Amino acid sequence: MNRRELLRNSLLTLGAAASVNIPVDALVFASGDDASRELARPDWTPAFLNPQQNETLISLSETIIPATDTPGAKAAFVNRFLDLVLSVLPAETQREFLDSLTWFDTGAMARYKANFVNLSDAERQDFLNLVAWPHTHVRWGETDANFAGYGHFERMKRWVVSAYYSSPVGLKDLGWDGWPARGIFKGCEHQPGEHQDAN
Amino acid sequence: MADDPLTRSYDAIVVGSGATGGWAAKKLSEAGLNVALLEAGRNVSPKEFTEHKPVFQLKYRNMAGAGAWRKTRPVQTQCYACTEYNYDWFVNDLENPYSTPADKPFTWQRLRIVGGRTLCWGRQSYRLSDLDFKAASHDGYGQDWPISYQDLAPFYDIVEEYVGISGAAEGNPALPDGHFLPPMKMTCGEVHFRESVAKNFGRTVTIGRSAIITQVHNGRAACHYCGTCERGCVSYSYFSSPFTTVKDALDTGKCTLLTNAIVANVEMDPTTNRANGVTFVDGTTRQTKTIRGKAVILCAQALESTRILLNSSTGSHTAGLGNSSGLLGRGLMDHSTGAGASGELPQFQDTPDPYSGPHRANGIYVIRYRNTSKSTKQPNFIRGYGFQGSAGAVFNEEAEGFGAAYKKAVKQGTYRISIGAFGESLARDENFVSIDPSLKDAWGIPALHISMTHGENEKALHEDAAESAAEMLEAAGAKNIDIRSTVAEPGMAIHELGTARMGNDPKTSVTDSYCQLHDVENVFAMDGACFVSSGCQNPTLTMMAITVRACDHLIDRFKKHEI
């Protein structure tokens, strides 16, 4: 047994010894209760998005966070989680989300004569490169203006990022290993004065 | 048939089972007194702890706005600690209303459950000094406390030795040292900041003094650094009353715990002018019941204790119990928050590991340095502030762009430093609570009207704090510094203090230095209500020390048959 396992086992024993009767009205999560499993069901259907919106979201989210050496947004069911959350959020929030999502289809149609999902990988890269940076379009005789697409991109990115990095896949990408006990916080182990860059 | 606890008469009735109520129940029952401990909420079980439950297991992953429970807790969700994991520890705002003037919002965070806010408090534990207890003598504002640091120091010792406070001694008179367990470690960026601030400004940056134990202490295990204390702790490594003080009290066999007992008012015997019990609503059956005892000790949280007193008008006590001075409810304080600065420390390149490495639920503390001596006296504000903060590598979800490069940038992270001020909140009598004549809670108990704003002194103090924070970060080599100088809404510090302040003169205070009402010799307000001034330090440690001191005195009076 390694040190982490020892720690974990000692924690479990402590918890068991201390348990008392559970108050009837308490919020208690059943052991192994895992809402993310619902999202992984093969018979999953969207509660909020229509099929086209769902496909656009899968494609857009995977472009923002693609599979690399670790899985991307699609494998993390980012679309499914966002569908669930949006289904219970206020109408105003839902409308803003759909406005931005739809903007990507409209924009793709205008520039590439195809819906976002039907773009080639190169076209998707090209399209997002146009909108992913906070640049302004400045021309002779025109005032500075933020390109409208940047706002839509930022909004969709915020949603996708929050869903991805709270998923099992995203947390694993950040190093999460499922262990509750992490050993002792060691902090700075330099000798006094070793931070020579101290101003 | 089981013995009905209401047919017995108790030596002491303690109202509230949090930080101070737990101590009162422990001290009095260990002294052999019969104690009834009344808690407005239900009991708590370690089975409810969720500190190790990953966020994806929650249906809505605690996303803002999602979850029907939020509709019942619109105020409570303003607290970072009230989440999809543990929301039912917090009060249902619809059942527990209060009012404020339209232009004076106040956010009131409350837990009604055995342990109260000790279940998810911030755990920062600091002593006050005579800069605080004798603040009026230093600058002429308000009143001195009727006690000095020397009076309270032995009780700080008792509380610290029992609770277990990890921290480092600094020898800085503005923040007296205590009996510390080994300190948690600082990150490289924090060590660098500490050295830079000492060298450039002569100020002290120390590791947070925290009620999280770093070694086995009083039968509790050392912190295992999972980092989410506000969701409970399977090893009881942070201090919470149900598993320490309340448990000790119950183990004596002298203490009876009554849960779902929502206290409405103190019962008085008009012939003796002494209290003889309290009336409460049974939250389960909604029946009104009375319990009898020789002393009534309110530890319900500053505003709740004052609410009970204001709702206890009877006979000659026409404007609430203990209000002959007219000051009951006056002088409400809550530390001012909001000012601070954050930035990057690019000279440090660590990789962030909050999900794989140990996670320290503590930070650094910048000890007060304004108005501590003649040389640090400020022209435009009195009193001072301290900073809480941290420095370390964090994931950079704010990185620009998209795709594989973005994913890599998130993991690569950024090294950030941030400090935020907690400023003294002056005791001003125009900040008050009273009973709202037309508002009742779900149990028919008249609710509070809370009227509080932060004043000019708090604003000036926070402007200085913001500037000062940025200067210290800049001197430490921080880049891209953001400065915040707005003062947050009162209540946001969750350090409500005052409204039944202690003092020697019954004309200018509500209780004596042992928390006893001047007007009634067997009723006590032993929580934050008795604070005369707020200092800028997190107040729970001081509240507990005051309670222990007051209980020692009360035990003596019982021994002398004065009660």
PDB file of N, CA and C in Angstrom, chain B residues 218-284:
ATOM      1  N   ASN B 218      -5.799  16.982  20.079  1.00  0.00           N
ATOM      2  CA  ASN B 218      -7.023  16.663  20.829  1.00  0.00           C
ATOM      3  C   ASN B 218      -7.874  15.593  20.144  1.00  0.00           C
ATOM      4  N   GLY B 219      -7.200  14.543  19.660  1.00  0.00           N
ATOM      5  CA  GLY B 219      -7.927  13.415  19.077  1.00  0.00           C
ATOM      6  C   GLY B 219      -8.384  13.628  17.648  1.00  0.00           C
ATOM      7  N   ARG B 220      -8.024  14.761  17.060  1.00  0.00           N
ATOM      8  CA  ARG B 220      -8.389  15.010  15.662  1.00  0.00           C
ATOM      9  C   ARG B 220      -7.137  14.879  14.788  1.00  0.00           C
ATOM     10  N   ALA B 221      -7.367  14.419  13.541  1.00  0.00           N
ATOM     11  CA  ALA B 221      -6.240  14.162  12.635  1.00  0.00           C
ATOM     12  C   ALA B 221      -5.782  15.448  11.951  1.00  0.00           C
ATOM     13  N   ALA B 222      -4.531  15.445  11.510  1.00  0.00           N
ATOM     14  CA  ALA B 222      -3.983  16.608  10.809  1.00  0.00           C
ATOM     15  C   ALA B 222      -4.648  16.773   9.448  1.00  0.00           C
ATOM     16  N   CYS B 223      -4.635  17.985   8.978  1.00  0.00           N
ATOM     17  CA  CYS B 223      -5.196  18.347   7.669  1.00  0.00           C
ATOM     18  C   CYS B 223      -4.613  17.453   6.577  1.00  0.00           C
ATOM     19  N   HIS B 224      -5.483  16.973   5.675  1.00  0.00           N
ATOM     20  CA  HIS B 224      -4.998  16.171   4.545  1.00  0.00           C
ATOM     21  C   HIS B 224      -5.021  16.979   3.243  1.00  0.00           C
ATOM     22  N   TYR B 225      -5.164  18.271   3.341  1.00  0.00           N
ATOM     23  CA  TYR B 225      -4.992  19.201   2.219  1.00  0.00           C
ATOM     24  C   TYR B 225      -5.846  18.862   0.993  1.00  0.00           C
ATOM     25  N   CYS B 226      -7.131  18.563   1.232  1.00  0.00           N
ATOM     26  CA  CYS B 226      -8.019  18.417   0.075  1.00  0.00           C
ATOM     27  C   CYS B 226      -8.544  19.783  -0.353  1.00  0.00           C
ATOM     28  N   GLY B 227      -8.613  20.733   0.602  1.00  0.00           N
ATOM     29  CA  GLY B 227      -8.778  22.133   0.222  1.00  0.00           C
ATOM     30  C   GLY B 227     -10.179  22.705   0.181  1.00  0.00           C
ATOM     31  N   THR B 228     -11.208  21.924   0.488  1.00  0.00           N
ATOM     32  CA  THR B 228     -12.566  22.457   0.394  1.00  0.00           C
ATOM     33  C   THR B 228     -13.287  22.309   1.734  1.00  0.00           C
ATOM     34  N   CYS B 229     -12.731  22.968   2.749  1.00  0.00           N
ATOM     35  CA  CYS B 229     -13.226  22.841   4.119  1.00  0.00           C
ATOM     36  C   CYS B 229     -14.710  23.186   4.250  1.00  0.00           C
ATOM     37  N   GLU B 230     -15.204  24.115   3.436  1.00  0.00           N
ATOM     38  CA  GLU B 230     -16.582  24.581   3.629  1.00  0.00           C
ATOM     39  C   GLU B 230     -17.610  23.484   3.353  1.00  0.00           C
ATOM     40  N   ARG B 231     -17.147  22.328   2.885  1.00  0.00           N
ATOM     41  CA  ARG B 231     -18.074  21.221   2.631  1.00  0.00           C
ATOM     42  C   ARG B 231     -17.954  20.121   3.675  1.00  0.00           C
ATOM     43  N   GLY B 232     -17.269  20.425   4.789  1.00  0.00           N
ATOM     44  CA  GLY B 232     -17.108  19.441   5.854  1.00  0.00           C
ATOM     45  C   GLY B 232     -15.716  18.836   5.826  1.00  0.00           C
ATOM     46  N   CYS B 233     -15.411  18.074   6.867  1.00  0.00           N
ATOM     47  CA  CYS B 233     -14.077  17.465   6.925  1.00  0.00           C
ATOM     48  C   CYS B 233     -14.172  16.126   7.616  1.00  0.00           C
ATOM     49  N   VAL B 234     -13.888  15.077   6.879  1.00  0.00           N
ATOM     50  CA  VAL B 234     -14.032  13.721   7.385  1.00  0.00           C
ATOM     51  C   VAL B 234     -13.055  13.457   8.533  1.00  0.00           C
ATOM     52  N   SER B 235     -11.958  14.199   8.584  1.00  0.00           N
ATOM     53  CA  SER B 235     -10.990  13.992   9.667  1.00  0.00           C
ATOM     54  C   SER B 235     -11.091  15.087  10.734  1.00  0.00           C
ATOM     55  N   TYR B 236     -12.105  15.947  10.627  1.00  0.00           N
ATOM     56  CA  TYR B 236     -12.333  17.016  11.621  1.00  0.00           C
ATOM     57  C   TYR B 236     -11.084  17.875  11.833  1.00  0.00           C
ATOM     58  N   SER B 237     -10.376  18.138  10.760  1.00  0.00           N
ATOM     59  CA  SER B 237      -9.111  18.861  10.908  1.00  0.00           C
ATOM     60  C   SER B 237      -9.305  20.367  11.033  1.00  0.00           C
ATOM     61  N   TYR B 238     -10.445  20.874  10.577  1.00  0.00           N
ATOM     62  CA  TYR B 238     -10.735  22.273  10.896  1.00  0.00           C
ATOM     63  C   TYR B 238     -11.721  22.281  12.048  1.00  0.00           C
ATOM     64  N   PHE B 239     -11.710  23.376  12.792  1.00  0.00           N
ATOM     65  CA  PHE B 239     -12.556  23.440  13.980  1.00  0.00           C
ATOM     66  C   PHE B 239     -14.001  23.678  13.599  1.00  0.00           C
ATOM     67  N   SER B 240     -14.885  22.776  13.995  1.00  0.00           N
ATOM     68  CA  SER B 240     -16.315  23.037  13.911  1.00  0.00           C
ATOM     69  C   SER B 240     -16.936  22.476  15.181  1.00  0.00           C
ATOM     70  N   SER B 241     -17.909  23.206  15.720  1.00  0.00           N
ATOM     71  CA  SER B 241     -18.371  22.911  17.071  1.00  0.00           C
ATOM     72  C   SER B 241     -19.057  21.551  17.253  1.00  0.00           C
ATOM     73  N   PRO B 242     -19.827  21.025  16.262  1.00  0.00           N
ATOM     74  CA  PRO B 242     -20.548  19.773  16.543  1.00  0.00           C
ATOM     75  C   PRO B 242     -19.624  18.625  16.947  1.00  0.00           C
ATOM     76  N   PHE B 243     -18.386  18.661  16.429  1.00  0.00           N
ATOM     77  CA  PHE B 243     -17.483  17.521  16.616  1.00  0.00           C
ATOM     78  C   PHE B 243     -16.407  17.810  17.656  1.00  0.00           C
ATOM     79  N   THR B 244     -16.572  18.933  18.367  1.00  0.00           N
ATOM     80  CA  THR B 244     -15.583  19.322  19.378  1.00  0.00           C
ATOM     81  C   THR B 244     -16.305  19.779  20.649  1.00  0.00           C
ATOM     82  N   THR B 245     -16.624  21.073  20.708  1.00  0.00           N
ATOM     83  CA  THR B 245     -17.214  21.621  21.940  1.00  0.00           C
ATOM     84  C   THR B 245     -18.585  21.021  22.258  1.00  0.00           C
ATOM     85  N   VAL B 246     -19.437  20.935  21.248  1.00  0.00           N
ATOM     86  CA  VAL B 246     -20.785  20.401  21.494  1.00  0.00           C
ATOM     87  C   VAL B 246     -20.693  18.930  21.884  1.00  0.00           C
ATOM     88  N   LYS B 247     -19.811  18.215  21.214  1.00  0.00           N
ATOM     89  CA  LYS B 247     -19.614  16.796  21.541  1.00  0.00           C
ATOM     90  C   LYS B 247     -19.138  16.653  22.986  1.00  0.00           C
ATOM     91  N   ASP B 248     -18.176  17.484  23.385  1.00  0.00           N
ATOM     92  CA  ASP B 248     -17.695  17.437  24.773  1.00  0.00           C
ATOM     93  C   ASP B 248     -18.832  17.689  25.754  1.00  0.00           C
ATOM     94  N   ALA B 249     -19.662  18.684  25.425  1.00  0.00           N
ATOM     95  CA  ALA B 249     -20.775  19.028  26.312  1.00  0.00           C
ATOM     96  C   ALA B 249     -21.719  17.842  26.458  1.00  0.00           C
ATOM     97  N   LEU B 250     -22.061  17.224  25.331  1.00  0.00           N
ATOM     98  CA  LEU B 250     -22.994  16.090  25.370  1.00  0.00           C
ATOM     99  C   LEU B 250     -22.371  14.902  26.104  1.00  0.00           C
ATOM    100  N   ASP B 251     -21.057  14.735  25.961  1.00  0.00           N
ATOM    101  CA  ASP B 251     -20.371  13.620  26.617  1.00  0.00           C
ATOM    102  C   ASP B 251     -20.393  13.733  28.143  1.00  0.00           C
ATOM    103  N   THR B 252     -20.618  14.931  28.685  1.00  0.00           N
ATOM    104  CA  THR B 252     -20.669  15.068  30.149  1.00  0.00           C
ATOM    105  C   THR B 252     -21.926  14.435  30.728  1.00  0.00           C
ATOM    106  N   GLY B 253     -22.934  14.241  29.864  1.00  0.00           N
ATOM    107  CA  GLY B 253     -24.214  13.754  30.372  1.00  0.00           C
ATOM    108  C   GLY B 253     -25.035  14.843  31.043  1.00  0.00           C
ATOM    109  N   LYS B 254     -24.492  16.056  31.097  1.00  0.00           N
ATOM    110  CA  LYS B 254     -25.187  17.165  31.765  1.00  0.00           C
ATOM    111  C   LYS B 254     -25.856  18.109  30.774  1.00  0.00           C
ATOM    112  N   CYS B 255     -25.642  17.858  29.494  1.00  0.00           N
ATOM    113  CA  CYS B 255     -26.137  18.801  28.483  1.00  0.00           C
ATOM    114  C   CYS B 255     -27.189  18.127  27.605  1.00  0.00           C
ATOM    115  N   THR B 256     -28.338  18.769  27.461  1.00  0.00           N
ATOM    116  CA  THR B 256     -29.415  18.256  26.615  1.00  0.00           C
ATOM    117  C   THR B 256     -29.506  19.131  25.369  1.00  0.00           C
ATOM    118  N   LEU B 257     -29.377  18.496  24.208  1.00  0.00           N
ATOM    119  CA  LEU B 257     -29.447  19.245  22.950  1.00  0.00           C
ATOM    120  C   LEU B 257     -30.867  19.176  22.396  1.00  0.00           C
ATOM    121  N   LEU B 258     -31.469  20.338  22.165  1.00  0.00           N
ATOM    122  CA  LEU B 258     -32.787  20.394  21.530  1.00  0.00           C
ATOM    123  C   LEU B 258     -32.619  21.021  20.153  1.00  0.00           C
ATOM    124  N   THR B 259     -32.883  20.243  19.105  1.00  0.00           N
ATOM    125  CA  THR B 259     -32.762  20.789  17.746  1.00  0.00           C
ATOM    126  C   THR B 259     -34.116  21.290  17.266  1.00  0.00           C
ATOM    127  N   ASN B 260     -34.111  22.024  16.170  1.00  0.00           N
ATOM    128  CA  ASN B 260     -35.333  22.631  15.613  1.00  0.00           C
ATOM    129  C   ASN B 260     -36.083  23.456  16.653  1.00  0.00           C
ATOM    130  N   ALA B 261     -35.341  24.066  17.564  1.00  0.00           N
ATOM    131  CA  ALA B 261     -35.929  24.904  18.616  1.00  0.00           C
ATOM    132  C   ALA B 261     -35.638  26.366  18.271  1.00  0.00           C
ATOM    133  N   ILE B 262     -36.614  27.016  17.666  1.00  0.00           N
ATOM    134  CA  ILE B 262     -36.414  28.376  17.153  1.00  0.00           C
ATOM    135  C   ILE B 262     -36.867  29.364  18.225  1.00  0.00           C
ATOM    136  N   VAL B 263     -35.897  29.958  18.895  1.00  0.00           N
ATOM    137  CA  VAL B 263     -36.211  30.782  20.062  1.00  0.00           C
ATOM    138  C   VAL B 263     -36.830  32.104  19.626  1.00  0.00           C
ATOM    139  N   ALA B 264     -37.955  32.419  20.264  1.00  0.00           N
ATOM    140  CA  ALA B 264     -38.672  33.659  19.951  1.00  0.00           C
ATOM    141  C   ALA B 264     -38.335  34.755  20.949  1.00  0.00           C
ATOM    142  N   ASN B 265     -38.340  34.425  22.246  1.00  0.00           N
ATOM    143  CA  ASN B 265     -38.109  35.455  23.254  1.00  0.00           C
ATOM    144  C   ASN B 265     -37.684  34.843  24.580  1.00  0.00           C
ATOM    145  N   VAL B 266     -37.134  35.718  25.429  1.00  0.00           N
ATOM    146  CA  VAL B 266     -36.758  35.345  26.789  1.00  0.00           C
ATOM    147  C   VAL B 266     -37.990  35.534  27.674  1.00  0.00           C
ATOM    148  N   GLU B 267     -38.208  34.589  28.594  1.00  0.00           N
ATOM    149  CA  GLU B 267     -39.336  34.697  29.533  1.00  0.00           C
ATOM    150  C   GLU B 267     -38.841  35.321  30.831  1.00  0.00           C
ATOM    151  N   MET B 268     -39.586  36.311  31.341  1.00  0.00           N
ATOM    152  CA  MET B 268     -39.175  37.016  32.556  1.00  0.00           C
ATOM    153  C   MET B 268     -40.138  36.736  33.701  1.00  0.00           C
ATOM    154  N   ASP B 269     -39.590  36.709  34.908  1.00  0.00           N
ATOM    155  CA  ASP B 269     -40.420  36.683  36.113  1.00  0.00           C
ATOM    156  C   ASP B 269     -40.503  38.128  36.614  1.00  0.00           C
ATOM    157  N   PRO B 270     -41.667  38.773  36.477  1.00  0.00           N
ATOM    158  CA  PRO B 270     -41.755  40.202  36.799  1.00  0.00           C
ATOM    159  C   PRO B 270     -41.515  40.488  38.289  1.00  0.00           C
ATOM    160  N   THR B 271     -41.739  39.497  39.136  1.00  0.00           N
ATOM    161  CA  THR B 271     -41.575  39.776  40.568  1.00  0.00           C
ATOM    162  C   THR B 271     -40.102  39.874  40.963  1.00  0.00           C
ATOM    163  N   THR B 272     -39.251  39.149  40.258  1.00  0.00           N
ATOM    164  CA  THR B 272     -37.826  39.176  40.605  1.00  0.00           C
ATOM    165  C   THR B 272     -36.985  39.942  39.602  1.00  0.00           C
ATOM    166  N   ASN B 273     -37.578  40.339  38.467  1.00  0.00           N
ATOM    167  CA  ASN B 273     -36.836  40.925  37.343  1.00  0.00           C
ATOM    168  C   ASN B 273     -35.704  40.009  36.886  1.00  0.00           C
ATOM    169  N   ARG B 274     -35.971  38.711  36.923  1.00  0.00           N
ATOM    170  CA  ARG B 274     -34.995  37.759  36.394  1.00  0.00           C
ATOM    171  C   ARG B 274     -35.672  36.899  35.335  1.00  0.00           C
ATOM    172  N   ALA B 275     -34.876  36.471  34.395  1.00  0.00           N
ATOM    173  CA  ALA B 275     -35.406  35.562  33.380  1.00  0.00           C
ATOM    174  C   ALA B 275     -35.617  34.191  34.002  1.00  0.00           C
ATOM    175  N   ASN B 276     -36.640  33.483  33.543  1.00  0.00           N
ATOM    176  CA  ASN B 276     -36.836  32.117  34.034  1.00  0.00           C
ATOM    177  C   ASN B 276     -36.980  31.098  32.908  1.00  0.00           C
ATOM    178  N   GLY B 277     -36.671  31.515  31.692  1.00  0.00           N
ATOM    179  CA  GLY B 277     -36.710  30.553  30.594  1.00  0.00           C
ATOM    180  C   GLY B 277     -36.767  31.242  29.244  1.00  0.00           C
ATOM    181  N   VAL B 278     -36.963  30.447  28.206  1.00  0.00           N
ATOM    182  CA  VAL B 278     -37.170  31.012  26.871  1.00  0.00           C
ATOM    183  C   VAL B 278     -38.344  30.297  26.212  1.00  0.00           C
ATOM    184  N   THR B 279     -39.000  31.027  25.320  1.00  0.00           N
ATOM    185  CA  THR B 279     -40.066  30.440  24.530  1.00  0.00           C
ATOM    186  C   THR B 279     -39.547  30.207  23.116  1.00  0.00           C
ATOM    187  N   PHE B 280     -39.862  29.032  22.589  1.00  0.00           N
ATOM    188  CA  PHE B 280     -39.402  28.729  21.231  1.00  0.00           C
ATOM    189  C   PHE B 280     -40.498  28.046  20.438  1.00  0.00           C
ATOM    190  N   VAL B 281     -40.343  28.106  19.133  1.00  0.00           N
ATOM    191  CA  VAL B 281     -41.253  27.391  18.252  1.00  0.00           C
ATOM    192  C   VAL B 281     -40.558  26.101  17.844  1.00  0.00           C
ATOM    193  N   ASP B 282     -41.253  24.994  18.004  1.00  0.00           N
ATOM    194  CA  ASP B 282     -40.715  23.714  17.544  1.00  0.00           C
ATOM    195  C   ASP B 282     -40.850  23.685  16.019  1.00  0.00           C
ATOM    196  N   GLY B 283     -39.719  23.727  15.342  1.00  0.00           N
ATOM    197  CA  GLY B 283     -39.728  23.823  13.885  1.00  0.00           C
ATOM    198  C   GLY B 283     -40.363  22.623  13.208  1.00  0.00           C
ATOM    199  N   THR B 284     -40.447  21.504  13.893  1.00  0.00           N
ATOM    200  CA  THR B 284     -41.030  20.305  13.313  1.00  0.00           C
ATOM    201  C   THR B 284     -42.550  20.320  13.436  1.00  0.00           C
TER     202      THR B 284
END
